[in-house]
Every structure is written in structure tokens, then in C-alpha cells.
Amino acid sequence: VMPGAQGVPESMLRQAAGAMYSLQLAQAIATAASKVVTGSEIGLQLLTAPRAILLPTNIAAFSDGLEVGNQDILLYLTLRESARQRLFNHVGWLAPQMMALLEHYAREITIDSSALESAIDIDDMGQMTPEKMAQISENLQGKLFAPTQSPEQLEILGRLETLLALVEGWVDEVVAQASARWMPSSSQLAEAVRRRRAAGGPAEEVFKTLVGLEIRPRRVRDAANLWAALTADRGVGGRDAVWNHPDLIPTAADLDDPL
């Protein structure tokens, strides 16, 4: 949807907007691909069947500067990836729900036609090259969408952030429980993951670029605390029973006060 477009044919604006978004999507995916250490690190299930995927080159970059053995790092990241895959596989509604929220948000996206018009020389459209398109797309980073989001979009982003935080918080708690007894380096590796998240990891970059969602690291900590409290109160079975139905899932208010 491109309200207020003046002086430029709507069909041309639509074509340009589609091309710009495709480029920004490709750039976001390329950036994430160079940083993710496992297949589901961005928090979404992108596979048709559960499978733990590790990316050795990116893991080597993640490991740089950590005073931990490579085998421990590989094992710890494998545990995190396996936990996510286990969760997505056993909670059948989770991955479809997250994708549905993204699709719902996308249907409400409004292109900022004034920003697009100011970036494109209409007389030069016939000679538009991929290089020029990429340069325009780069100039429009963060400006392509209308500056205001509808209340419905904000509500969707809030629900999506809560789900992403719950998934990552659950992974934090499960891996901590599984590794604490056997891996002396587990707390150090958990801290490295938290620092990576706080500095803006692949998941944070992807969602910020594509839908303007700022995933707050504090939310993941809140979720991990909530899962830890549930484990202490109900045991592992009681904790995981919360995933049995979407109506049982903790809300943003629950994350505000996990206990």
C-alpha cells in the first residue's frame, strides 16, 4: 500500500517498492547467513523437518577470543540447536503461529512513497541497473516503510517478541540444566551467548531490518527466569506442559513479573 504517491505512476512505484524490499530482504539474509552459528538461531523454524544444523565457519568466528576448548563450544552450540529443534518438533502450533504473525504483519505494511520518490529519478528508471538499485536500497535502509505503525502491527510485534523471547529463554534454561553438571565452561559460554544477543545478533538484525522489531535482550532474560521458576515449582514436565496450547503460553505481562 502506497498512499499519497504523486507524480509517479502507481504501478511504477509498486514495482520499485517490491524490488527495494526484495533487495533489503536479500541483504538481511546475506548478513544473517554470515553470522548465524546454527540453522535456527534467528528463532524461526525454516526447515520442513527437524534437523540440527551447524555452520563451522561462523562458529570459528564466534569462538574467536573465547578461552574455551573448541569441542566444548561445538557441544554447547549443538545443545542449543537441538533444544530449539526439539521444541519446534514437539510443539506443533509454534512455528506456524510465528509465521502467521509475520505474514499478518506483512499484509499491513505501508510503503513510504515520499521517501521512495525522493530516492528515485523517474526519468532514469529505464536505465536502472542492479548496481543503482542496490545503492538506492542502501540509501533507503530504515526509511522504506511509513514511519508510523498501526496499532494492529504494534500488537503483532509485541506478540512476536514475546514468542521469540519465550523460545530463546526456554533454550537458555534447558541447556543450562543439561550442561551445568558436565561442562565447567557452560556458564562462560552462556554469558558469551548473552553478550552476542545484547550486541545485536543475527536474530536481532533480521527482525529489525525486515519488520522494525527491536528484540530486547532483557525480555529473553525475563523468559529464562520464568522457565526456571516453573521448573522449580512444577518440574520439567510441568514446565513443558505450558507449551501444550497457545492459550497456556505466558504473556508479556507474565514476563514483567515471572514469579
Coordinates of C-alpha atoms in Angstrom, one line a residue:
V1 CA 0.0 0.0 0.0
M2 CA 1.5 3.4 -1.0
P3 CA -0.7 6.3 -0.1
G4 CA -0.1 9.8 -1.3
A5 CA 2.1 8.9 -4.3
Q6 CA 2.1 11.9 -6.6
G7 CA 3.8 12.5 -9.9
V8 CA 4.9 8.9 -10.3
P9 CA 2.7 6.1 -11.8
E10 CA 1.4 3.8 -9.0
S11 CA 2.4 0.7 -11.0
M12 CA 6.0 2.0 -11.3
L13 CA 6.1 2.8 -7.5
R14 CA 4.8 -0.7 -6.7
Q15 CA 7.4 -2.3 -8.9
A16 CA 10.2 -0.2 -7.4
A17 CA 9.0 -0.8 -3.9
G18 CA 8.9 -4.6 -4.5
A19 CA 12.4 -4.5 -5.9
M20 CA 13.7 -2.4 -3.0
Y21 CA 12.1 -4.7 -0.4
S22 CA 13.5 -7.8 -2.2
L23 CA 17.0 -6.3 -2.1
Q24 CA 16.7 -5.4 1.6
L25 CA 15.4 -8.9 2.3
A26 CA 18.4 -10.4 0.4
Q27 CA 20.8 -8.1 2.2
A28 CA 19.3 -9.1 5.6
I29 CA 19.5 -12.8 4.7
A30 CA 23.1 -12.4 3.5
T31 CA 24.1 -10.7 6.7
A32 CA 22.5 -13.3 8.8
A33 CA 24.0 -16.1 6.8
S34 CA 27.5 -14.8 7.5
K35 CA 26.8 -14.7 11.3
V36 CA 24.4 -17.4 12.4
V37 CA 26.1 -20.4 14.0
T38 CA 23.2 -22.8 13.8
G39 CA 20.2 -23.3 11.5
S40 CA 17.5 -21.9 13.8
E41 CA 19.5 -19.2 15.6
I42 CA 17.2 -16.5 14.3
G43 CA 14.4 -18.1 16.3
L44 CA 12.3 -19.4 13.4
Q45 CA 11.9 -22.9 12.1
L46 CA 12.9 -22.7 8.5
L47 CA 13.1 -26.5 7.8
T48 CA 10.3 -28.8 6.9
A49 CA 11.6 -31.5 9.2
P50 CA 13.7 -31.1 12.4
R51 CA 17.4 -31.2 11.8
A52 CA 20.3 -29.8 13.8
I53 CA 22.5 -27.6 11.5
L54 CA 25.9 -26.1 12.5
L55 CA 27.9 -23.7 10.4
P56 CA 31.7 -24.3 11.2
T57 CA 33.0 -21.1 9.6
N58 CA 30.7 -18.9 11.6
I59 CA 31.3 -21.0 14.7
A60 CA 35.0 -20.3 14.3
A61 CA 34.3 -16.5 14.2
F62 CA 32.1 -16.9 17.3
S63 CA 34.8 -18.8 19.1
D64 CA 37.5 -16.2 18.5
G65 CA 38.6 -14.8 21.8
L66 CA 36.8 -17.3 23.9
E67 CA 39.1 -19.1 26.3
V68 CA 37.1 -22.3 25.9
G69 CA 38.0 -25.5 24.0
N70 CA 36.6 -25.9 20.5
Q71 CA 34.9 -29.2 21.5
D72 CA 33.1 -27.5 24.4
I73 CA 31.9 -24.7 22.1
L74 CA 30.7 -27.1 19.5
L75 CA 28.9 -29.2 22.0
Y76 CA 27.3 -26.2 23.7
L77 CA 26.0 -24.8 20.3
T78 CA 24.8 -28.3 19.3
L79 CA 22.8 -28.4 22.6
R80 CA 21.2 -25.1 21.8
E81 CA 20.3 -26.0 18.3
S82 CA 19.0 -29.5 19.3
A83 CA 16.8 -27.8 22.0
R84 CA 15.2 -25.5 19.5
Q85 CA 14.6 -28.3 17.0
R86 CA 13.1 -30.4 19.8
L87 CA 10.8 -27.6 20.8
F88 CA 9.6 -26.8 17.3
N89 CA 9.1 -30.5 16.6
H90 CA 7.1 -31.3 19.7
V91 CA 5.1 -28.1 19.8
G92 CA 3.2 -28.3 16.5
W93 CA 1.5 -25.0 16.7
L94 CA 4.6 -22.9 17.5
A95 CA 6.3 -22.5 14.1
P96 CA 3.1 -21.9 12.1
Q97 CA 2.0 -19.4 14.7
M98 CA 5.2 -17.4 14.4
M99 CA 5.0 -17.4 10.6
A100 CA 1.3 -16.4 10.7
L101 CA 2.2 -13.4 12.8
L102 CA 4.9 -12.4 10.3
E103 CA 2.5 -12.8 7.4
H104 CA -0.2 -10.8 9.2
Y105 CA 2.3 -8.0 9.9
A106 CA 3.4 -8.0 6.2
R107 CA -0.1 -7.6 5.0
E108 CA -0.3 -4.3 6.9
I109 CA 3.0 -2.9 5.6
T110 CA 2.7 0.6 4.2
I111 CA 5.4 1.9 1.8
D112 CA 6.6 5.5 2.4
S113 CA 6.0 6.8 -1.1
S114 CA 7.6 10.1 -0.4
A115 CA 10.9 8.5 0.6
L116 CA 10.8 6.3 -2.5
E117 CA 10.0 9.2 -4.8
S118 CA 12.8 11.3 -3.3
A119 CA 15.3 8.4 -3.9
I120 CA 14.3 7.6 -7.5
D121 CA 14.8 9.7 -10.5
I122 CA 11.7 8.8 -12.6
D123 CA 13.5 9.8 -15.8
D124 CA 16.3 7.4 -15.1
M125 CA 14.0 4.3 -14.5
G126 CA 14.6 3.0 -17.9
Q127 CA 18.4 2.8 -17.3
M128 CA 18.1 1.3 -13.8
T129 CA 20.9 -1.2 -13.3
P130 CA 21.2 -3.7 -10.4
E131 CA 24.1 -1.6 -9.0
K132 CA 21.9 1.5 -9.0
M133 CA 19.0 -0.3 -7.4
A134 CA 21.3 -1.7 -4.7
Q135 CA 22.7 1.8 -4.0
I136 CA 19.1 3.2 -3.7
S137 CA 18.1 0.3 -1.5
E138 CA 21.1 1.0 0.8
N139 CA 20.1 4.7 1.0
L140 CA 16.6 3.7 1.9
Q141 CA 17.6 1.4 4.8
G142 CA 15.2 2.1 7.6
K143 CA 13.3 4.6 5.5
L144 CA 11.3 2.4 3.1
F145 CA 8.3 1.8 5.3
A146 CA 6.0 4.5 6.6
P147 CA 7.3 5.9 9.8
T148 CA 4.2 5.0 11.8
Q149 CA 3.0 1.5 12.5
S150 CA -0.7 0.8 13.0
P151 CA -1.9 -0.3 16.5
E152 CA -2.6 -3.8 14.9
Q153 CA 1.0 -4.0 13.7
L154 CA 2.4 -3.0 17.1
E155 CA 0.2 -5.6 18.8
I156 CA 1.5 -8.3 16.4
L157 CA 5.1 -7.2 17.0
G158 CA 4.5 -7.5 20.8
R159 CA 3.2 -11.0 20.5
L160 CA 6.0 -12.0 18.2
E161 CA 8.7 -10.6 20.5
T162 CA 7.1 -12.5 23.4
L163 CA 7.1 -15.8 21.5
L164 CA 10.7 -15.3 20.4
A165 CA 11.8 -14.4 23.9
L166 CA 10.0 -17.5 25.3
V167 CA 11.7 -19.8 22.8
E168 CA 15.2 -18.4 23.5
G169 CA 14.5 -18.2 27.2
W170 CA 13.4 -21.9 27.2
V171 CA 16.6 -22.8 25.3
D172 CA 18.7 -20.9 27.8
E173 CA 17.1 -22.8 30.7
V174 CA 17.1 -26.2 29.1
V175 CA 20.7 -26.0 28.0
A176 CA 21.8 -24.6 31.4
Q177 CA 20.1 -27.6 33.1
A178 CA 21.6 -30.1 30.7
S179 CA 25.2 -28.7 30.7
A180 CA 25.8 -27.4 34.2
R181 CA 26.9 -30.7 35.7
W182 CA 29.0 -31.9 32.8
M183 CA 30.6 -28.8 31.3
P184 CA 32.6 -26.4 33.6
S185 CA 32.6 -23.9 30.8
S186 CA 28.8 -23.8 30.3
S187 CA 28.3 -20.6 32.3
Q188 CA 31.1 -18.9 30.4
L189 CA 29.5 -20.0 27.1
A190 CA 26.1 -18.9 28.2
E191 CA 27.5 -15.5 29.0
A192 CA 29.1 -15.3 25.5
V193 CA 25.7 -16.0 24.0
R194 CA 24.1 -13.3 26.2
R195 CA 26.7 -10.8 25.1
R196 CA 26.2 -11.7 21.5
R197 CA 22.5 -11.2 21.9
A198 CA 22.9 -7.8 23.6
A199 CA 25.3 -6.6 20.9
G200 CA 22.7 -7.3 18.2
G201 CA 23.0 -10.9 17.0
P202 CA 21.6 -12.3 13.7
A203 CA 18.1 -12.6 15.0
E204 CA 18.0 -9.1 16.3
E205 CA 19.4 -7.7 13.0
V206 CA 17.0 -9.7 10.8
F207 CA 13.8 -8.7 12.7
K208 CA 14.9 -5.1 13.0
T209 CA 15.7 -4.8 9.3
L210 CA 12.6 -6.5 8.0
V211 CA 9.8 -5.6 10.4
G212 CA 11.2 -3.0 12.7
L213 CA 11.1 -5.3 15.7
E214 CA 13.6 -4.5 18.4
I215 CA 14.1 -7.7 20.3
R216 CA 15.1 -6.7 23.8
P217 CA 17.7 -8.9 25.4
R218 CA 16.0 -8.2 28.8
R219 CA 12.9 -10.0 27.5
V220 CA 14.9 -13.2 26.9
R221 CA 16.3 -13.0 30.4
D222 CA 12.8 -12.5 31.8
A223 CA 11.7 -15.6 29.9
A224 CA 14.6 -17.7 31.1
N225 CA 13.8 -16.6 34.7
L226 CA 10.1 -17.6 34.1
W227 CA 11.0 -21.1 32.8
A228 CA 13.5 -21.6 35.7
A229 CA 10.7 -20.6 38.2
L230 CA 8.3 -23.1 36.5
T231 CA 11.0 -25.8 36.6
A232 CA 11.5 -25.3 40.3
D233 CA 7.7 -25.2 41.0
R234 CA 6.4 -27.8 38.7
G235 CA 9.3 -29.9 37.4
V236 CA 10.4 -30.4 33.8
G237 CA 7.1 -32.0 32.8
G238 CA 5.1 -29.2 34.3
R239 CA 7.3 -26.6 32.7
D240 CA 7.0 -28.1 29.3
A241 CA 3.3 -28.7 29.6
V242 CA 2.9 -24.9 29.2
W243 CA 3.6 -25.4 25.5
N244 CA 0.7 -27.7 25.0
H245 CA -1.7 -25.0 23.8
P246 CA -1.3 -21.3 22.7
D247 CA -3.8 -20.3 25.4
L248 CA -1.4 -21.5 28.1
I249 CA 1.6 -19.6 26.9
P250 CA 2.9 -16.8 29.2
T251 CA 2.1 -13.3 28.1
A252 CA 4.1 -10.1 28.1
A253 CA 2.6 -9.3 31.5
D254 CA 3.8 -12.6 32.8
L255 CA 7.4 -11.8 31.6
D256 CA 7.1 -8.5 33.5
D257 CA 6.8 -10.5 36.7
P258 CA 7.9 -14.1 36.2
L259 CA 7.4 -15.2 39.8

